[in-house]
Tab-separated table of N, CA and C in Angstrom:
chain	number	residue	atom	x	y	z
A	1	MET	N	119.185	116.061	183.397
A	1	MET	CA	120.053	115.183	184.130
A	1	MET	C	120.117	113.842	183.415
A	2	VAL	N	121.300	113.238	183.469
A	2	VAL	CA	121.511	111.900	182.930
A	2	VAL	C	122.050	111.024	184.049
A	3	VAL	N	121.564	109.786	184.121
A	3	VAL	CA	122.055	108.790	185.060
A	3	VAL	C	122.823	107.745	184.263
A	4	VAL	N	124.050	107.428	184.724
A	4	VAL	CA	124.873	106.407	184.074
A	4	VAL	C	125.212	105.336	185.095
A	5	ASP	N	124.755	104.115	184.832
A	5	ASP	CA	125.013	102.992	185.734
A	5	ASP	C	124.844	101.708	184.948
A	6	ASN	N	125.743	100.755	185.132
A	6	ASN	CA	125.645	99.491	184.406
A	6	ASN	C	124.634	98.534	185.012
A	7	ASP	N	124.323	98.686	186.280
A	7	ASP	CA	123.348	97.811	186.927
A	7	ASP	C	121.948	98.313	186.584
A	8	PRO	N	121.165	97.524	185.847
A	8	PRO	CA	119.853	98.015	185.408
A	8	PRO	C	118.898	98.353	186.553
A	9	VAL	N	118.991	97.647	187.659
A	9	VAL	CA	118.113	97.925	188.799
A	9	VAL	C	118.509	99.244	189.459
A	10	MET	N	119.807	99.425	189.685
A	10	MET	CA	120.275	100.686	190.288
A	10	MET	C	120.018	101.861	189.349
A	11	ARG	N	120.242	101.652	188.064
A	11	ARG	CA	120.011	102.728	187.080
A	11	ARG	C	118.545	103.147	187.097
A	12	ALA	N	117.656	102.178	187.083
A	12	ALA	CA	116.218	102.484	187.095
A	12	ALA	C	115.809	103.149	188.403
A	13	GLY	N	116.335	102.659	189.516
A	13	GLY	CA	115.987	103.241	190.812
A	13	GLY	C	116.485	104.665	190.959
A	14	THR	N	117.734	104.889	190.598
A	14	THR	CA	118.308	106.240	190.678
A	14	THR	C	117.557	107.188	189.760
A	15	ALA	N	117.261	106.724	188.556
A	15	ALA	CA	116.532	107.560	187.596
A	15	ALA	C	115.133	107.886	188.102
A	16	THR	N	114.476	106.922	188.704
A	16	THR	CA	113.123	107.147	189.222
A	16	THR	C	113.129	108.172	190.348
A	17	VAL	N	114.034	108.000	191.300
A	17	VAL	CA	114.097	108.920	192.440
A	17	VAL	C	114.458	110.330	191.977
A	18	LEU	N	115.519	110.438	191.176
A	18	LEU	CA	115.946	111.769	190.741
A	18	LEU	C	114.946	112.403	189.772
A	19	GLY	N	114.336	111.586	188.917
A	19	GLY	CA	113.375	112.088	187.950
A	19	GLY	C	112.113	112.642	188.579
A	20	ARG	N	111.842	112.235	189.816
A	20	ARG	CA	110.658	112.737	190.526
A	20	ARG	C	110.926	114.018	191.303
A	21	ALA	N	112.192	114.383	191.404
A	21	ALA	CA	112.549	115.585	192.161
A	21	ALA	C	112.060	116.829	191.418
A	22	GLU	N	111.545	117.757	192.182
A	22	GLU	CA	111.053	118.997	191.593
A	22	GLU	C	112.200	119.754	190.926
A	23	GLY	N	111.958	120.211	189.722
A	23	GLY	CA	112.961	120.977	188.993
A	23	GLY	C	113.981	120.141	188.238
A	24	VAL	N	113.835	118.819	188.296
A	24	VAL	CA	114.776	117.935	187.599
A	24	VAL	C	114.097	117.336	186.384
A	25	GLU	N	114.751	117.471	185.235
A	25	GLU	CA	114.278	116.812	184.019
A	25	GLU	C	115.269	115.714	183.692
A	26	LEU	N	114.803	114.477	183.759
A	26	LEU	CA	115.647	113.338	183.437
A	26	LEU	C	115.702	113.196	181.919
A	27	VAL	N	116.895	113.366	181.359
A	27	VAL	CA	117.085	113.285	179.913
A	27	VAL	C	117.261	111.845	179.480
A	28	ALA	N	118.047	111.072	180.262
A	28	ALA	CA	118.316	109.682	179.907
A	28	ALA	C	118.875	108.938	181.103
A	29	ALA	N	118.754	107.623	181.051
A	29	ALA	CA	119.391	106.714	182.003
A	29	ALA	C	120.034	105.630	181.150
A	30	VAL	N	121.367	105.597	181.148
A	30	VAL	CA	122.099	104.728	180.225
A	30	VAL	C	123.199	103.963	180.954
A	31	ASP	N	123.719	102.923	180.283
A	31	ASP	CA	124.840	102.178	180.842
A	31	ASP	C	126.155	102.855	180.456
A	32	HIS	N	127.246	102.375	181.021
A	32	HIS	CA	128.562	102.980	180.782
A	32	HIS	C	128.944	102.973	179.296
A	33	ASP	N	128.722	101.858	178.621
A	33	ASP	CA	129.110	101.760	177.211
A	33	ASP	C	128.350	102.764	176.348
A	34	THR	N	127.069	102.929	176.605
A	34	THR	CA	126.274	103.904	175.853
A	34	THR	C	126.796	105.311	176.115
A	35	ALA	N	127.054	105.623	177.378
A	35	ALA	CA	127.555	106.957	177.727
A	35	ALA	C	128.901	107.239	177.069
A	36	MET	N	129.737	106.227	176.945
A	36	MET	CA	131.047	106.434	176.307
A	36	MET	C	130.896	106.771	174.822
A	37	GLY	N	129.812	106.356	174.212
A	37	GLY	CA	129.581	106.657	172.806
A	37	GLY	C	129.000	108.033	172.558
A	38	TRP	N	128.604	108.707	173.615
A	38	TRP	CA	128.009	110.031	173.473
A	38	TRP	C	129.066	111.080	173.179
A	39	ARG	N	128.708	112.040	172.356
A	39	ARG	CA	129.531	113.227	172.100
A	39	ARG	C	128.601	114.442	172.137
A	40	ALA	N	127.859	114.632	171.068
A	40	ALA	CA	126.955	115.784	170.971
A	40	ALA	C	125.863	115.740	172.038
A	41	GLU	N	125.496	114.545	172.480
A	41	GLU	CA	124.405	114.404	173.460
A	41	GLU	C	124.693	115.136	174.766
A	42	TRP	N	125.965	115.262	175.130
A	42	TRP	CA	126.299	115.943	176.382
A	42	TRP	C	126.012	117.438	176.327
A	43	GLY	N	125.877	117.977	175.132
A	43	GLY	CA	125.616	119.408	174.985
A	43	GLY	C	124.326	119.868	175.628
A	44	GLY	N	123.331	119.014	175.737
A	44	GLY	CA	122.056	119.389	176.334
A	44	GLY	C	121.893	118.937	177.776
A	45	VAL	N	122.995	118.545	178.414
A	45	VAL	CA	122.933	117.996	179.774
A	45	VAL	C	123.593	118.964	180.747
A	46	ASP	N	122.909	119.233	181.859
A	46	ASP	CA	123.467	120.091	182.903
A	46	ASP	C	124.200	119.282	183.972
A	47	VAL	N	123.639	118.112	184.315
A	47	VAL	CA	124.185	117.281	185.393
A	47	VAL	C	124.177	115.825	184.951
A	48	VAL	N	125.270	115.119	185.254
A	48	VAL	CA	125.312	113.677	185.040
A	48	VAL	C	125.678	113.027	186.370
A	49	VAL	N	124.933	111.985	186.714
A	49	VAL	CA	125.214	111.177	187.900
A	49	VAL	C	125.799	109.871	187.384
A	50	VAL	N	127.074	109.632	187.707
A	50	VAL	CA	127.811	108.492	187.171
A	50	VAL	C	128.157	107.522	188.287
A	51	ASP	N	127.805	106.257	188.083
A	51	ASP	CA	128.299	105.210	188.970
A	51	ASP	C	129.731	104.927	188.534
A	52	ALA	N	130.653	104.958	189.471
A	52	ALA	CA	132.070	104.836	189.132
A	52	ALA	C	132.475	103.425	188.743
A	53	SER	N	131.887	102.411	189.376
A	53	SER	CA	132.439	101.072	189.228
A	53	SER	C	131.481	100.062	188.621
A	54	ASP	N	132.077	99.004	188.113
A	54	ASP	CA	131.349	97.852	187.606
A	54	ASP	C	132.227	96.632	187.875
A	55	ALA	N	131.937	95.934	188.972
A	55	ALA	CA	132.753	94.793	189.403
A	55	ALA	C	132.746	93.653	188.393
A	56	ARG	N	131.758	93.607	187.512
A	56	ARG	CA	131.675	92.525	186.520
A	56	ARG	C	132.547	92.781	185.301
A	57	ARG	N	133.043	93.970	185.150
A	57	ARG	CA	133.827	94.336	183.972
A	57	ARG	C	135.244	93.769	184.079
A	58	ARG	N	135.735	93.247	182.982
A	58	ARG	CA	137.123	92.769	182.943
A	58	ARG	C	138.053	93.970	182.776
A	59	GLY	N	139.237	93.846	183.316
A	59	GLY	CA	140.196	94.945	183.211
A	59	GLY	C	139.865	96.041	184.193
A	60	ASP	N	139.736	97.241	183.724
A	60	ASP	CA	139.445	98.389	184.572
A	60	ASP	C	138.005	98.306	185.077
A	61	GLN	N	137.851	98.119	186.367
A	61	GLN	CA	136.514	98.000	186.962
A	61	GLN	C	135.921	99.349	187.346
A	62	PHE	N	136.539	100.424	186.877
A	62	PHE	CA	136.039	101.769	187.149
A	62	PHE	C	135.774	102.507	185.840
A	63	PRO	N	134.781	102.054	185.054
A	63	PRO	CA	134.506	102.690	183.761
A	63	PRO	C	133.980	104.111	183.882
A	64	GLY	N	133.517	104.490	185.052
A	64	GLY	CA	133.042	105.855	185.247
A	64	GLY	C	134.136	106.887	185.050
A	65	VAL	N	135.377	106.512	185.327
A	65	VAL	CA	136.502	107.434	185.153
A	65	VAL	C	136.618	107.835	183.686
A	66	ALA	N	136.515	106.868	182.786
A	66	ALA	CA	136.623	107.162	181.349
A	66	ALA	C	135.477	108.054	180.884
A	67	ILE	N	134.322	107.877	181.472
A	67	ILE	CA	133.174	108.712	181.100
A	67	ILE	C	133.415	110.156	181.534
A	68	VAL	N	133.915	110.339	182.743
A	68	VAL	CA	134.209	111.691	183.215
A	68	VAL	C	135.268	112.334	182.313
A	69	ARG	N	136.306	111.594	181.983
A	69	ARG	CA	137.348	112.125	181.082
A	69	ARG	C	136.761	112.516	179.733
A	70	SER	N	135.883	111.666	179.220
A	70	SER	CA	135.266	111.931	177.918
A	70	SER	C	134.450	113.218	177.956
A	71	ILE	N	133.663	113.393	179.003
A	71	ILE	CA	132.851	114.609	179.146
A	71	ILE	C	133.757	115.835	179.242
A	72	ARG	N	134.798	115.738	180.045
A	72	ARG	CA	135.700	116.879	180.227
A	72	ARG	C	136.471	117.198	178.942
A	73	SER	N	136.745	116.199	178.123
A	73	SER	CA	137.469	116.463	176.874
A	73	SER	C	136.639	117.300	175.909
A	74	LEU	N	135.331	117.264	176.074
A	74	LEU	CA	134.437	118.041	175.220
A	74	LEU	C	134.290	119.473	175.700
A	75	GLU	N	134.766	119.735	176.887
A	75	GLU	CA	134.636	121.046	177.521
A	75	GLU	C	133.171	121.476	177.630
A	76	ALA	N	132.293	120.487	177.790
A	76	ALA	CA	130.872	120.759	177.983
A	76	ALA	C	130.657	121.196	179.438
A	77	PRO	N	129.790	122.171	179.661
A	77	PRO	CA	129.551	122.655	181.028
A	77	PRO	C	128.621	121.722	181.805
A	78	VAL	N	129.053	120.487	181.994
A	78	VAL	CA	128.258	119.471	182.683
A	78	VAL	C	128.809	119.296	184.091
A	79	THR	N	127.935	119.344	185.083
A	79	THR	CA	128.339	119.043	186.453
A	79	THR	C	128.337	117.530	186.603
A	80	VAL	N	129.464	116.977	187.039
A	80	VAL	CA	129.615	115.529	187.159
A	80	VAL	C	129.566	115.129	188.626
A	81	VAL	N	128.567	114.311	188.956
A	81	VAL	CA	128.390	113.794	190.305
A	81	VAL	C	128.660	112.292	190.249
A	82	VAL	N	129.626	111.828	191.026
A	82	VAL	CA	129.978	110.411	191.050
A	82	VAL	C	129.374	109.773	192.286
A	83	LEU	N	128.673	108.664	192.076
A	83	LEU	CA	128.147	107.843	193.168
A	83	LEU	C	128.849	106.495	193.096
A	84	THR	N	129.268	105.984	194.252
A	84	THR	CA	129.959	104.699	194.225
A	84	THR	C	129.928	104.015	195.577
A	85	GLY	N	129.919	102.715	195.539
A	85	GLY	CA	130.086	101.917	196.745
A	85	GLY	C	131.556	101.797	197.110
A	86	GLN	N	132.425	102.280	196.243
A	86	GLN	CA	133.875	102.219	196.448
A	86	GLN	C	134.413	103.562	196.954
A	87	TYR	N	133.627	104.253	197.740
A	87	TYR	CA	133.932	105.611	198.178
A	87	TYR	C	135.286	105.741	198.870
A	88	LEU	N	135.665	104.754	199.651
A	88	LEU	CA	136.916	104.840	200.411
A	88	LEU	C	138.124	104.337	199.635
A	89	HIS	N	137.938	103.935	198.405
A	89	HIS	CA	139.044	103.455	197.576
A	89	HIS	C	139.913	104.659	197.199
A	90	PRO	N	141.137	104.767	197.751
A	90	PRO	CA	141.950	105.959	197.517
A	90	PRO	C	142.345	106.140	196.052
A	91	GLY	N	142.587	105.053	195.345
A	91	GLY	CA	142.941	105.172	193.933
A	91	GLY	C	141.791	105.709	193.107
A	92	LEU	N	140.579	105.289	193.412
A	92	LEU	CA	139.413	105.754	192.671
A	92	LEU	C	139.157	107.237	192.934
A	93	ARG	N	139.241	107.636	194.175
A	93	ARG	CA	139.029	109.063	194.478
A	93	ARG	C	140.031	109.925	193.715
A	94	ARG	N	141.269	109.499	193.683
A	94	ARG	CA	142.291	110.270	192.973
A	94	ARG	C	142.025	110.282	191.470
A	95	ARG	N	141.674	109.125	190.904
A	95	ARG	CA	141.399	109.053	189.471
A	95	ARG	C	140.226	109.946	189.095
A	96	MET	N	139.187	109.975	189.911
A	96	MET	CA	138.033	110.826	189.619
A	96	MET	C	138.390	112.303	189.739
A	97	TRP	N	139.196	112.648	190.729
A	97	TRP	CA	139.643	114.029	190.880
A	97	TRP	C	140.457	114.435	189.652
A	98	GLU	N	141.384	113.574	189.227
A	98	GLU	CA	142.209	113.869	188.046
A	98	GLU	C	141.376	113.945	186.778
A	99	ALA	N	140.314	113.133	186.689
A	99	ALA	CA	139.452	113.136	185.503
A	99	ALA	C	138.584	114.388	185.436
A	100	GLY	N	138.339	115.030	186.587
A	100	GLY	CA	137.567	116.264	186.587
A	100	GLY	C	136.165	116.160	187.158
A	101	ALA	N	135.909	115.126	187.961
A	101	ALA	CA	134.593	115.022	188.610
A	101	ALA	C	134.386	116.191	189.561
A	102	ASP	N	133.159	116.683	189.631
A	102	ASP	CA	132.847	117.802	190.516
A	102	ASP	C	132.531	117.349	191.937
A	103	PHE	N	131.850	116.208	192.074
A	103	PHE	CA	131.429	115.688	193.367
A	103	PHE	C	131.650	114.181	193.401
A	104	PHE	N	131.914	113.638	194.586
A	104	PHE	CA	132.209	112.212	194.757
A	104	PHE	C	131.531	111.757	196.042
A	105	TYR	N	130.490	110.905	195.913
A	105	TYR	CA	129.689	110.505	197.063
A	105	TYR	C	129.536	108.994	197.156
A	106	PRO	N	129.358	108.503	198.415
A	106	PRO	CA	129.063	107.065	198.577
A	106	PRO	C	127.635	106.763	198.190
């Protein structure tokens, strides 16, 4: 499993909780920019938990969408789970669905 989140506290917390779950091997916990640079690295990942938004980012405040698109463009068999505080944002839900996210949770 890989955790992708730009907030270092949330990334560390999510990684700690999920990494302690029985049967889960945490491969990495990275920020959005690092995840966007990945190509071959996704080949060894079964599940990615992506935070959809980053309110501090200029321009598109939903960098998680680009990450999901990038993963899907590789046709890697990765299950994509999106976590976001913007759960009720209708545009974000649609963008994630179009990008190919498997799950979308608050």
